[in-house]
Coordinates of C-alpha atoms and ligand atoms in Angstrom, one line a residue:
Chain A
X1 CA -48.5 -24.4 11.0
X2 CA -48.1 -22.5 7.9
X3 CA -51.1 -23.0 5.4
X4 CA -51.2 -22.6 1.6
X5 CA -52.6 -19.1 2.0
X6 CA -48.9 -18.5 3.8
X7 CA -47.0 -19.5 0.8
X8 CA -45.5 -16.4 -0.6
X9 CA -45.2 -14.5 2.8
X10 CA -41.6 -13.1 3.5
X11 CA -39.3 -14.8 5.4
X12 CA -36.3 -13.3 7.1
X13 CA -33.2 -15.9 7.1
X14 CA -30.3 -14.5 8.9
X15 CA -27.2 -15.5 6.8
X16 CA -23.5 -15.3 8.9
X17 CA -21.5 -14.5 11.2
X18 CA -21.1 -18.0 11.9
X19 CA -21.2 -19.9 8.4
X20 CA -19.7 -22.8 6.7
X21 CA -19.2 -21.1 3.4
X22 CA -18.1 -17.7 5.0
X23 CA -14.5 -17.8 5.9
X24 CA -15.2 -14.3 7.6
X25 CA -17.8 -12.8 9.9
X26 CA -20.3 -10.9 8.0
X27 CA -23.9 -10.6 8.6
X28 CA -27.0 -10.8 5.9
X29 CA -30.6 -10.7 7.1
X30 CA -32.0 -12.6 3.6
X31 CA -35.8 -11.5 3.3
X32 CA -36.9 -14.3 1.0
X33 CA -40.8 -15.0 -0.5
X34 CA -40.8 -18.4 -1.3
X35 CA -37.1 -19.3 -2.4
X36 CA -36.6 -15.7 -4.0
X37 CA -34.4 -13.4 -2.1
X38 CA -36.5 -10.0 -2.3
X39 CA -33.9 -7.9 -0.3
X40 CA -30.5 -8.5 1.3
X41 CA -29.5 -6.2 4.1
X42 CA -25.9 -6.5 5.6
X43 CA -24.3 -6.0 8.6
X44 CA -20.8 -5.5 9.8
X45 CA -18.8 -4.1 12.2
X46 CA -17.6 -7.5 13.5
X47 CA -13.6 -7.2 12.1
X48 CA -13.0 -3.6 12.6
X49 CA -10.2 -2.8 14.8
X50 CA -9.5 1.0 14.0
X51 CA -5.8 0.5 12.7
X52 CA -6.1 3.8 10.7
X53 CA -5.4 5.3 13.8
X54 CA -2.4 3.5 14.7
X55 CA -0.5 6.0 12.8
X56 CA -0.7 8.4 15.3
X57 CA 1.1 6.2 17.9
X58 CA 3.4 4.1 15.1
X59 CA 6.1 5.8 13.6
X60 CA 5.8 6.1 10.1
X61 CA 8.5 3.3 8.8
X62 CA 7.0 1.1 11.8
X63 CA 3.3 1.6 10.3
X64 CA 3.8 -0.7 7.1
X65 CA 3.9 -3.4 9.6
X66 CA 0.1 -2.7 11.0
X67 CA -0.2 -1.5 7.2
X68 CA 0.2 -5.5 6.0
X69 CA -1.8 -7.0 8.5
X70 CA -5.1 -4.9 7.1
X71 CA -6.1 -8.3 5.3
X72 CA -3.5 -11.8 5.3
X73 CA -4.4 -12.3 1.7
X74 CA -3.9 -8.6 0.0
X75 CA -0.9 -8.1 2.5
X76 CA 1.7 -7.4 0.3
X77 CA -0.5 -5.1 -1.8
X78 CA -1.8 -2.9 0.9
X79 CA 2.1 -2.5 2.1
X80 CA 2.9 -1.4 -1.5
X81 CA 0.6 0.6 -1.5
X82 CA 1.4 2.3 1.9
X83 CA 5.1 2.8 1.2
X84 CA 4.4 4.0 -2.4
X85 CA 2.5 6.5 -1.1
X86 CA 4.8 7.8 1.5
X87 CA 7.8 7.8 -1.1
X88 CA 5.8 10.0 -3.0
X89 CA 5.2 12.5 0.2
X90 CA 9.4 12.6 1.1
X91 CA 10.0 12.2 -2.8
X92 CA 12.1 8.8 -2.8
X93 CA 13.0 7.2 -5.6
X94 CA 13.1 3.7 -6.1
X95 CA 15.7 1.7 -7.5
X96 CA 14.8 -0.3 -10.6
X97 CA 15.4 -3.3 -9.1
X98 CA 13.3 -3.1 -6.4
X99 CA 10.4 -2.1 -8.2
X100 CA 10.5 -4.9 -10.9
X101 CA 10.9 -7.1 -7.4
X102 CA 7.5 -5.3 -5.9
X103 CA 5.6 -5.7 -9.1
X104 CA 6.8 -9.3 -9.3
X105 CA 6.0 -10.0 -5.7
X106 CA 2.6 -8.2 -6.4
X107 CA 1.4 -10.9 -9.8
X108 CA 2.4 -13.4 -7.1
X109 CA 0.5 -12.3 -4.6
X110 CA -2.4 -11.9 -7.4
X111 CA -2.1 -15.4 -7.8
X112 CA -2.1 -16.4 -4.8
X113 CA -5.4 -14.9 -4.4
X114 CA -7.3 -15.9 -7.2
X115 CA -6.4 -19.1 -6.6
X116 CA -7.9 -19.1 -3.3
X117 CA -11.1 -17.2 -4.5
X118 CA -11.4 -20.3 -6.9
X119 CA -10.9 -22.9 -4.2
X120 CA -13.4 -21.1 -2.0
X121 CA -15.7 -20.5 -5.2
X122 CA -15.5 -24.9 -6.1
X123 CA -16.1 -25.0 -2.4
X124 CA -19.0 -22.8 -2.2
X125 CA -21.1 -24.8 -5.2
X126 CA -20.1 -27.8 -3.8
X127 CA -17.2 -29.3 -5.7
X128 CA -14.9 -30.6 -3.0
X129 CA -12.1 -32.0 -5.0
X130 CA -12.1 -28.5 -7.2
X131 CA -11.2 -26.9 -4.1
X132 CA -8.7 -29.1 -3.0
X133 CA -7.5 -29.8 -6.1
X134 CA -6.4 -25.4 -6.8
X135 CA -5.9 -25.3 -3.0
X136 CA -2.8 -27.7 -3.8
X137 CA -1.5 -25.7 -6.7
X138 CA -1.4 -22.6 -4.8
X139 CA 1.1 -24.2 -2.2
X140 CA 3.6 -24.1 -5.0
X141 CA 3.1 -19.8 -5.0
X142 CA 3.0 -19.9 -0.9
X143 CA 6.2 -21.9 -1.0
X144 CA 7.6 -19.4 -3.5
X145 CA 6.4 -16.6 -1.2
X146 CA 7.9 -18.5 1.6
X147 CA 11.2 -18.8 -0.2
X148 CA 11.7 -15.1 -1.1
X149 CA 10.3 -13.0 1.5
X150 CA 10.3 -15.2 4.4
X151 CA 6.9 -15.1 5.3
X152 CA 3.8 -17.4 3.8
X153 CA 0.9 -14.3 4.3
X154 CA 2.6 -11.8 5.9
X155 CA 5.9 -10.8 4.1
X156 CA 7.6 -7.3 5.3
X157 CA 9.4 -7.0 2.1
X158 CA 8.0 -3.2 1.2
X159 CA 9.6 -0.2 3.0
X160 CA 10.0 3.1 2.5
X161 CA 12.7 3.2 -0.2
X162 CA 12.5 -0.3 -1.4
X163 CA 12.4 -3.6 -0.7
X164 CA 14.1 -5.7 2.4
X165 CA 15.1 -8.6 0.4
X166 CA 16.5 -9.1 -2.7
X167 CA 16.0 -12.3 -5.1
X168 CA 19.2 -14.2 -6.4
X169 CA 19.8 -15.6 -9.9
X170 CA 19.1 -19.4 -9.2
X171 CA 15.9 -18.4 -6.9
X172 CA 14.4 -16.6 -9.9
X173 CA 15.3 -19.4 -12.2
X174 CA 13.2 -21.9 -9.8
X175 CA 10.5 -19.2 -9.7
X176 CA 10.5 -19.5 -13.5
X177 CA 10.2 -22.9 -13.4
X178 CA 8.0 -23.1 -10.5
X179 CA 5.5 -20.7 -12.8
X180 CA 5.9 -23.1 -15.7
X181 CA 4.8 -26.0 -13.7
X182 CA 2.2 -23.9 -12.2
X183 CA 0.7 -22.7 -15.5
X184 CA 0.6 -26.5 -16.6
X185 CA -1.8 -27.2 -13.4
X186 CA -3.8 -24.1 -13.7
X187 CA -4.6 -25.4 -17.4
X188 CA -5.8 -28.5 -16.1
X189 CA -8.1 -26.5 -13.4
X190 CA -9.0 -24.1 -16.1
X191 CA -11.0 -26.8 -18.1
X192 CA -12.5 -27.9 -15.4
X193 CA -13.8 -24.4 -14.3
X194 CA -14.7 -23.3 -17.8
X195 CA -16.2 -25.8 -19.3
X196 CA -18.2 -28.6 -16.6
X197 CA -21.5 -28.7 -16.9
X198 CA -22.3 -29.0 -13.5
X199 CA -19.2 -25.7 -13.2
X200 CA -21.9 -23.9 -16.0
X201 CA -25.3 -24.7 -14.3
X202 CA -24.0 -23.2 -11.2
X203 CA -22.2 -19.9 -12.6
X204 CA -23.9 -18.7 -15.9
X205 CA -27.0 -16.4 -15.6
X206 CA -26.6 -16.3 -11.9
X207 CA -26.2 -13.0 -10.4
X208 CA -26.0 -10.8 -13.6
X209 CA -24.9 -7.2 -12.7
X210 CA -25.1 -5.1 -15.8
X211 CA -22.6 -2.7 -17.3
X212 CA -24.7 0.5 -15.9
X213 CA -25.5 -0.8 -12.6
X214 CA -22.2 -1.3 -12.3
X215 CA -21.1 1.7 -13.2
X216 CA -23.6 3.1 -11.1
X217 CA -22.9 1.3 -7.9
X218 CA -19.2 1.9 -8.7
X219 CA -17.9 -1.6 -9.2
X220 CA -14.1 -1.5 -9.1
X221 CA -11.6 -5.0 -10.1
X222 CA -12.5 -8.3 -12.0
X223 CA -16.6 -7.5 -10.6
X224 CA -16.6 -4.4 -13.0
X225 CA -14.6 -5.9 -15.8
X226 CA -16.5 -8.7 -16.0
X227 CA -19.4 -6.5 -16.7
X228 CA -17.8 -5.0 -19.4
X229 CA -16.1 -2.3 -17.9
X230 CA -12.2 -1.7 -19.3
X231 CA -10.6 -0.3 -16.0
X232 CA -7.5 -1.2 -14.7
X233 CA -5.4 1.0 -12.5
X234 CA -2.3 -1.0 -13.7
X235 CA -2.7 1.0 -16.3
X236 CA -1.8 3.9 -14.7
X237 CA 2.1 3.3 -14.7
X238 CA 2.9 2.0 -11.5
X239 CA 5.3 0.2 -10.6
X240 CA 6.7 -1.7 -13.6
X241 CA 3.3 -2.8 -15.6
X242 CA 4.1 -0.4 -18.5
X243 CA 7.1 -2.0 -19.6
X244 CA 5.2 -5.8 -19.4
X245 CA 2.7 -5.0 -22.1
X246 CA -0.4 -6.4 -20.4
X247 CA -4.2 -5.9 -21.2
X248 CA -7.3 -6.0 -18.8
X249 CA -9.1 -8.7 -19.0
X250 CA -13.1 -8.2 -19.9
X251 CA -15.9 -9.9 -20.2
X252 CA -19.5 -9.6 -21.1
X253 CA -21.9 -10.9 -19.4
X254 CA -21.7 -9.8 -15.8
X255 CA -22.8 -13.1 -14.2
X256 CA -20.9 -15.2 -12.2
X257 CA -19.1 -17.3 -15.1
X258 CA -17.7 -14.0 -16.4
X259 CA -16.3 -13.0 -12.9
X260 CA -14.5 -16.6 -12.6
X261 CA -13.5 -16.3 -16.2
X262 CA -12.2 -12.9 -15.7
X263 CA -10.4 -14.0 -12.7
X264 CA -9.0 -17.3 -14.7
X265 CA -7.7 -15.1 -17.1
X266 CA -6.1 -12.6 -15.3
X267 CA -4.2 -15.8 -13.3
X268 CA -2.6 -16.4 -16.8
X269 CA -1.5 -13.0 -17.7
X270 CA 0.0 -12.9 -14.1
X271 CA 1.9 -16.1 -14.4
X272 CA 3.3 -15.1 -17.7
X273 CA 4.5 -11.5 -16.0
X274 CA 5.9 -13.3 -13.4
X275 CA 7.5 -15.2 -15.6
X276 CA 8.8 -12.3 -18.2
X277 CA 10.3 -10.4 -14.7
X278 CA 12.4 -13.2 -13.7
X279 CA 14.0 -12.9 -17.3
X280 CA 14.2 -9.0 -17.5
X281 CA 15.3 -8.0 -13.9
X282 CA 17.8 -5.4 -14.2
X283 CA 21.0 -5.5 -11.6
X284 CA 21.9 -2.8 -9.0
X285 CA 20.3 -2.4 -5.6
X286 CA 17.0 -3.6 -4.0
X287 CA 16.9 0.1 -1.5
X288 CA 18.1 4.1 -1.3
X289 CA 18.5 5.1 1.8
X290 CA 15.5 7.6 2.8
X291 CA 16.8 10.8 4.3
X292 CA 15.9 14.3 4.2
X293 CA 12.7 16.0 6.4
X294 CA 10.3 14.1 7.8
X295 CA 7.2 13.6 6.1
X296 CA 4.6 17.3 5.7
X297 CA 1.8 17.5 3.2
X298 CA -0.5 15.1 1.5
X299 CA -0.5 12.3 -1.4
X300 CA -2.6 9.9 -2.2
X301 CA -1.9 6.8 -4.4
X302 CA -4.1 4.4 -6.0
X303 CA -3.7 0.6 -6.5
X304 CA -4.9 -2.6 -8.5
X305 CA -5.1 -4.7 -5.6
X306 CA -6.5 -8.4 -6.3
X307 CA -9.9 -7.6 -5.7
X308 CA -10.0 -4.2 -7.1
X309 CA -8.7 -0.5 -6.8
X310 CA -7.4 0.3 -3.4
X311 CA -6.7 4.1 -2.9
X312 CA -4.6 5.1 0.2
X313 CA -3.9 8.5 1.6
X314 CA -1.1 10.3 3.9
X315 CA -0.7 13.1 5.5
X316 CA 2.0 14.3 7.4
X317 CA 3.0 17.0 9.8
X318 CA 6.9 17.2 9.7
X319 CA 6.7 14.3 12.9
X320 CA 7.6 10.9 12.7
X321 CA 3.9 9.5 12.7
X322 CA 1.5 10.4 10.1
X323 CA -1.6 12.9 11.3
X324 CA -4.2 11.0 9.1
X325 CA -3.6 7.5 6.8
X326 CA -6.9 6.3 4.9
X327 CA -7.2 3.5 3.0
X328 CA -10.4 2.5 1.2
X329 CA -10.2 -1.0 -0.4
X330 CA -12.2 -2.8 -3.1
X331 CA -14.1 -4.8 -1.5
X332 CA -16.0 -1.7 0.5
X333 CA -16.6 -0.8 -3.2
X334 CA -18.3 -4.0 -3.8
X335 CA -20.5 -4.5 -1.5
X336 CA -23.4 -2.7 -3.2
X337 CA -23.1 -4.2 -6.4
X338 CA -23.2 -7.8 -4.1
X339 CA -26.7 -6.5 -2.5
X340 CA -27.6 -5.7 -6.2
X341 CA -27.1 -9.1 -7.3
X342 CA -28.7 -10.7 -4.8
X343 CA -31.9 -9.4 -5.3
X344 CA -34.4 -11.7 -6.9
X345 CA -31.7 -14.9 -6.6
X346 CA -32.8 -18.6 -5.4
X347 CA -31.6 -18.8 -2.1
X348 CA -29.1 -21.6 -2.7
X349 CA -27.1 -19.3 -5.0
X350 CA -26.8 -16.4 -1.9
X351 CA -23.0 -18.5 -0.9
X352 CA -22.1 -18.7 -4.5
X353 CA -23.0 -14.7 -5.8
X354 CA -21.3 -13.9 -2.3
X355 CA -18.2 -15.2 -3.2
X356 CA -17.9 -14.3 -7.1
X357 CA -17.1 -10.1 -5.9
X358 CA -14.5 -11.9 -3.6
X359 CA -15.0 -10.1 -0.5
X360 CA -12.4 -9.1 2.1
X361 CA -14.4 -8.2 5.2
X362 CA -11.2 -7.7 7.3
X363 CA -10.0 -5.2 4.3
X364 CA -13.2 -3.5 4.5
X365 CA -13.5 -2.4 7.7
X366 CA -10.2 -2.7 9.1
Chain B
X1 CA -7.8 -43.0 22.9
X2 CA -11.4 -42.5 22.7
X3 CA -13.5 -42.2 19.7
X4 CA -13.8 -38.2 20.1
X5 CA -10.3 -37.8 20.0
X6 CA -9.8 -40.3 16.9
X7 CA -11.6 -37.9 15.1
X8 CA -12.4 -34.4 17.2
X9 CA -14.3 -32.2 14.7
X10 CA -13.3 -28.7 15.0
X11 CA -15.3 -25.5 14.3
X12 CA -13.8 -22.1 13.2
X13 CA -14.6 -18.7 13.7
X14 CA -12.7 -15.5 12.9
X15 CA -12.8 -12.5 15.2
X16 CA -11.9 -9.8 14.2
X17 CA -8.5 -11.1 12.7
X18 CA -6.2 -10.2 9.2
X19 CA -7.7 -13.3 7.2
X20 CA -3.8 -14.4 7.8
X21 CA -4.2 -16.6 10.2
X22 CA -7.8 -17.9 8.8
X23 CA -6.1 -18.2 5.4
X24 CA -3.7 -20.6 7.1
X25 CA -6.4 -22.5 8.9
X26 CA -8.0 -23.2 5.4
X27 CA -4.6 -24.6 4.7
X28 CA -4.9 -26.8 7.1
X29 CA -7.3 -28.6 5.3
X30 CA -6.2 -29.1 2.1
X31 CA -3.7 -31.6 0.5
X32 CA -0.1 -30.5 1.6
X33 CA -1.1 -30.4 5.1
X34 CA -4.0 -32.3 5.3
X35 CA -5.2 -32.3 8.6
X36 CA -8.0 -35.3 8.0
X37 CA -5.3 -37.9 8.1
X38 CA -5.6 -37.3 12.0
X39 CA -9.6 -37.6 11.5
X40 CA -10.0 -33.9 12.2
X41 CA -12.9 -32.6 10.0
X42 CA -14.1 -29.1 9.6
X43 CA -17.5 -28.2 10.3
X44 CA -19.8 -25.7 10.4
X45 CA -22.0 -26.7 13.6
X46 CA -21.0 -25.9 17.2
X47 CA -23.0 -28.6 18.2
X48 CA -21.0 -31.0 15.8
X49 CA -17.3 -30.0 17.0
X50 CA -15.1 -30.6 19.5
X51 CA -12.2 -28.0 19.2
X52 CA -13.0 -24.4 18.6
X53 CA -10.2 -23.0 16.5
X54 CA -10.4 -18.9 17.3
X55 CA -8.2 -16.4 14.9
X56 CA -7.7 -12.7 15.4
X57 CA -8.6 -10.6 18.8
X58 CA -12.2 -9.9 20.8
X59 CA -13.7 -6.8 20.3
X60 CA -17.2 -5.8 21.4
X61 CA -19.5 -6.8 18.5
X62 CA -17.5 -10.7 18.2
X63 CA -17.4 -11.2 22.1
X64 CA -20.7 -12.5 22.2
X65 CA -20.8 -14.5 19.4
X66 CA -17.7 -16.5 20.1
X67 CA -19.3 -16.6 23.6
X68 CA -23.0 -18.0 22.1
X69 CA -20.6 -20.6 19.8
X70 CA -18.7 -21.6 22.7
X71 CA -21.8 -21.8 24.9
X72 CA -23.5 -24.3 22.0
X73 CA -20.7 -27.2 21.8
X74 CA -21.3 -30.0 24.1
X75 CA -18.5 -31.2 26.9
X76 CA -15.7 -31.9 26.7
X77 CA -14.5 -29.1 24.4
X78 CA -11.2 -27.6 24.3
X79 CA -10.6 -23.8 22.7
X80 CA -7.5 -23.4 20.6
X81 CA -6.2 -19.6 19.7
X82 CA -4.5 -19.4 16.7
X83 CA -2.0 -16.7 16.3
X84 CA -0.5 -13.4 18.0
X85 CA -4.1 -11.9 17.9
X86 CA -6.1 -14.5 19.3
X87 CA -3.0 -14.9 22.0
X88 CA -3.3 -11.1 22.7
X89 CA -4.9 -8.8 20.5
X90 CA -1.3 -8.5 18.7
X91 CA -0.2 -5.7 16.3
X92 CA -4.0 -4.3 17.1
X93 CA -3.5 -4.0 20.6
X94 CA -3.1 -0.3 20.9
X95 CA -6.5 -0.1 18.7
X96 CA -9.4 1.3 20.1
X97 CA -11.6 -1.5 18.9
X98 CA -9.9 -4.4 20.2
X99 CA -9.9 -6.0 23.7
X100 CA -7.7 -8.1 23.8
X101 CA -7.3 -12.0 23.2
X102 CA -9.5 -14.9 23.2
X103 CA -9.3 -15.3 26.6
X104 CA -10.8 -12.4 27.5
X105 CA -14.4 -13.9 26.9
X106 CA -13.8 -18.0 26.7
X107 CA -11.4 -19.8 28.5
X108 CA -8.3 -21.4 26.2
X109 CA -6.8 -24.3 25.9
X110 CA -3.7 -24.2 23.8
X111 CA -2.2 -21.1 22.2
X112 CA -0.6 -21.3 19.1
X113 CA 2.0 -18.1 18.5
X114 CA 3.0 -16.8 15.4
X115 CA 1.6 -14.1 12.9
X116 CA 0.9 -15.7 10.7
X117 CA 0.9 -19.1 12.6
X118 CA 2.2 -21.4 10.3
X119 CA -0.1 -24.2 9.6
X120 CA 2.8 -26.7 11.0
X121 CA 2.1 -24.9 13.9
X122 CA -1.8 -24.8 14.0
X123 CA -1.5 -28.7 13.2
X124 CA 1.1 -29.1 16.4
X125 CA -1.5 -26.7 18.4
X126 CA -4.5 -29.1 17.4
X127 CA -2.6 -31.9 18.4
X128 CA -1.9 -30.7 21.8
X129 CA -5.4 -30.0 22.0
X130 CA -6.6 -33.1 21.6
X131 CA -4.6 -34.6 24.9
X132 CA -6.3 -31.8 26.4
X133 CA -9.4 -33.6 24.9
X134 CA -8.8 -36.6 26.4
X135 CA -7.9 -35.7 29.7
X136 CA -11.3 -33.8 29.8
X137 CA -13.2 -36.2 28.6
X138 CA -11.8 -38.7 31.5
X139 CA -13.1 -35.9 34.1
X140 CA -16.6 -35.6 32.4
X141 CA -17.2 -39.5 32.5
X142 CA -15.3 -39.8 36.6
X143 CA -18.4 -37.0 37.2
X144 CA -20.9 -39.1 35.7
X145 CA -20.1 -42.0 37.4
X146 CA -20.1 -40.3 41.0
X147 CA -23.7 -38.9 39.9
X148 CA -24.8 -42.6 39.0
X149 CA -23.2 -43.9 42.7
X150 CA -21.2 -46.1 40.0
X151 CA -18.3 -47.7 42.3
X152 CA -14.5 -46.0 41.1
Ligands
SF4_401 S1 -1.9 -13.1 14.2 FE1 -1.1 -11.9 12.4 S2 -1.7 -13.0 10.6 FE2 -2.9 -13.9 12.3 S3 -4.8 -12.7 12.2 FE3 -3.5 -11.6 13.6 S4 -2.4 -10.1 12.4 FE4 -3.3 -11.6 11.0

């Protein structure tokens, strides 16, 4: 039996693979003295499959299928991302159309994920009917997913000189309307996560990450803005986003109130360019045919995924697969800044700091 | 109908899968579909549940802990694999880090195609399951009673 001359001795408490809160495998070893996690060390390796070298046995239009399936909820980003960066190695260009489609399909699927971080998030402090409550909104986006594309996760809309499907005039009038409804729920939600008390006791002054250390550990998406950090690779004139007029989103404080406030935020500005696209889409065609030599040299593209900046690279050798594809995803990016935070935390907040950075296990090691 | 498969508790564990199919799981759950008006609940315990709902393909570092989880839930069980991956290791199979489907380490019960598999299908998959349940269940408890000497 432990004595009071043991109080204040370290205690390892393995955390995952298996865990209620965890909708993915990822393993923690928590030491903790008392209820204060000194140290958290983690452990993966239980997701990876090795699809990056897929490419050398898929051919290169066939790889954006494997591409998609890196992570369900990201899919449509990761196979933008993929095809971008091969139209940039044969020097396709896009019709207009079809990249005002991707960029629109892209806010959606931003939506789509931020609502499910928030569920999980309500989830993960305990707030049931939160959870259910933003899981039901988000059916309206999966339906709209579901509508468009064909698919609810996985959509195969993105290939190499376009997209598959294009979007009607009455289906982008319901998607308006759809967005409208949807930004009438999301207000309701938005009180709820901004301003309950027992929302605020849980979030504010819990895992603070400051500006520096996040800097230093090289925090990328809504983690690093909302420690103050103005980045935001939609900046950087893909797709459409220059002509949409948006800002990043910041906040201040780097705890896990700013990250849910960041990610609120962001789910507004991304309903209102969803919104704004279904008025301004231009006509003409949704693909070019992609001819010409096969793929040779390098490019390498980078991308405001949900979670963060995604970077992908290709390199070709004038056959139909690819000699090397990389991806690197946000969440890998993360994870230091999550070990950062968790250091000196009360153990009941480990579920709740876990989930503000969002992580993507499947994305991370693939 | 017995009382387990009024309300069969199911556990959920990902192997090494997209987060589609987990995603879809989750869906399950929540208003639209709402799987709890057939008294299913979610848990995290093995020991709680009586269906084990497995997305995405074995690989070597998963294998045994979907073996250990399996291993931990009491008779009768039944295993459910939920999408292409679980079915067969899918789009991965070609990888080197994947060995295949579920059934490489457990044995399954149902399989429930699709990639994603759409959570009318996971629901449908669950229910079939459950007859599986039942018919288990019987066996376990005809067992019992030849132990005991009980006259059939
Ligand atoms: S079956 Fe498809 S959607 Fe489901 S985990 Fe596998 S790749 Fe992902």
């Amino acid at each position: 039996m432990r004595g009071v001359n043991d109080l204040g001795k370290r205690t390892v408490i393995p955390f995952g693979p298996q865990h209620p809160i965890l909708p993915e495998p990822v393993h923690l070893d928590l030491v903790i003295e008392d209820e204060k996690v000194i140290e958290a060390i983690p452990s993966i390796g239980f997701i990876h499959r090795g699809l990056e070298k897929l490419a050398e046995v898929r051919e290169y239009p066939e790889m954006v299928y494997v591409i998609e399936r890196i992570c369900g909820i990201c899919s449509f980003g990761h196979g933008l991302g993929y095809v971008t960066a091969v139209e940039g190695l044969m020097g396709v260009e896009v019709p207009e159309r079809a990249d005002y489609l991707r960029t629109m399909w892209h806010e959606m699927s931003r939506i789509h994920s931020h609502m499910l971080w928030l569920g999980l998030t309500a989830d993960s402090f305990g707030f049931e009917s939160l959870f259910m409550h933003t899981w039901k909104v988000r059916e309206r986006i999966m339906n709209m997913f579901d509508l468009t594309t064909g698919g609810r996760v996985i959509h195969s809309v993105c290939k190499v000189g376009g997209v598959r499907k294009d979007v009607g005039g009455e289906m982008l009038e319901r998607i308006a309307s759809e967005v409208r409804d949807i930004r009438k729920e999301t207000k309701e939600l938005t009180k709820v996560f901004l301003n309950d008390t027992s929302v605020k006791n849980r979030l504010c002054g819990v895992g603070i990450l400051s500006e520096d250390d996040a800097r230093d550990l090289c925090a990328v998406g809504p983690v690093a803005r909302a420690s103050g950090i103005n980045q935001d690779l939609r900046l950087n004139g893909m797709c459409k986003y220059g002509e949409l007029g948006f800002e990043p989103v910041t906040g201040k404080s780097g705890d896990c109130y700013a990250r849910c406030k960041v990610r609120i935020l962001e789910l507004g500005q991304s309903l209102d360019m969803v919104e704004k696209i279904t008025s301004v889409l231009p006509d003409g065609p949704v693909e070019v045919p992609v001819k010409g030599p096969l793929p040779t040299g390098e490019f390498m593209m980078r991308l405001e995924q949900p979670r963060g900046e995604a970077f992908y690279y290709v390199k070709g050798n004038g056959t139909k697969h690819l000699e090397r594809m990389r991806v690197r995803t946000p969440t890998n990016m993360n994870l230091p800044s999550m070990v950062r935070m968790l250091q000196g935390c009360d153990l009941a907040d480990v579920p709740v700091i876990i989930l503000t950075i969002d992580p993507c296990i499947s994305c991370t090691e693939r | 109908m017995s009382n387990t498969a009024k309300s069969p508790w199911l556990i959920h564990y990902d192997g090494s899968s997209c987060n589609g199919c987990d995603i879809e799981v989750l869906a399950c759950l929540t208003p639209l579909y709402d799987i709890e008006r057939f008294g299913i609940i979610n848990t995290g315990n093995p020991k709680h549940a009586d269906v084990f709902l497995v997305t995405g393909s074995v690989n070597e570092k998963n294998a045994p802990v979907i073996r250990q989880i399996y291993e931990e839930m009491l008779e009768p069980k039944v295993v459910i694999a939920v999408g292409i991956c679980a079915t067969s290791g899918g789009v991965f199979r070609r990888c080197y880090n994947v060995m295949g489907g579920t059934d490489k380490v457990i044995p399954v019960d149902v399989y429930v195609p699709g990639c994603a598999a759409r959570p009318e299908a996971i629901i449908d998959g669950v229910v079939k399951g459950l007859e599986i349940l039942e018919r288990k269940r019987e066996a376990v408890r005809m067992s019992r009673k030849k132990v005991r000497g009980v006259p059939q």
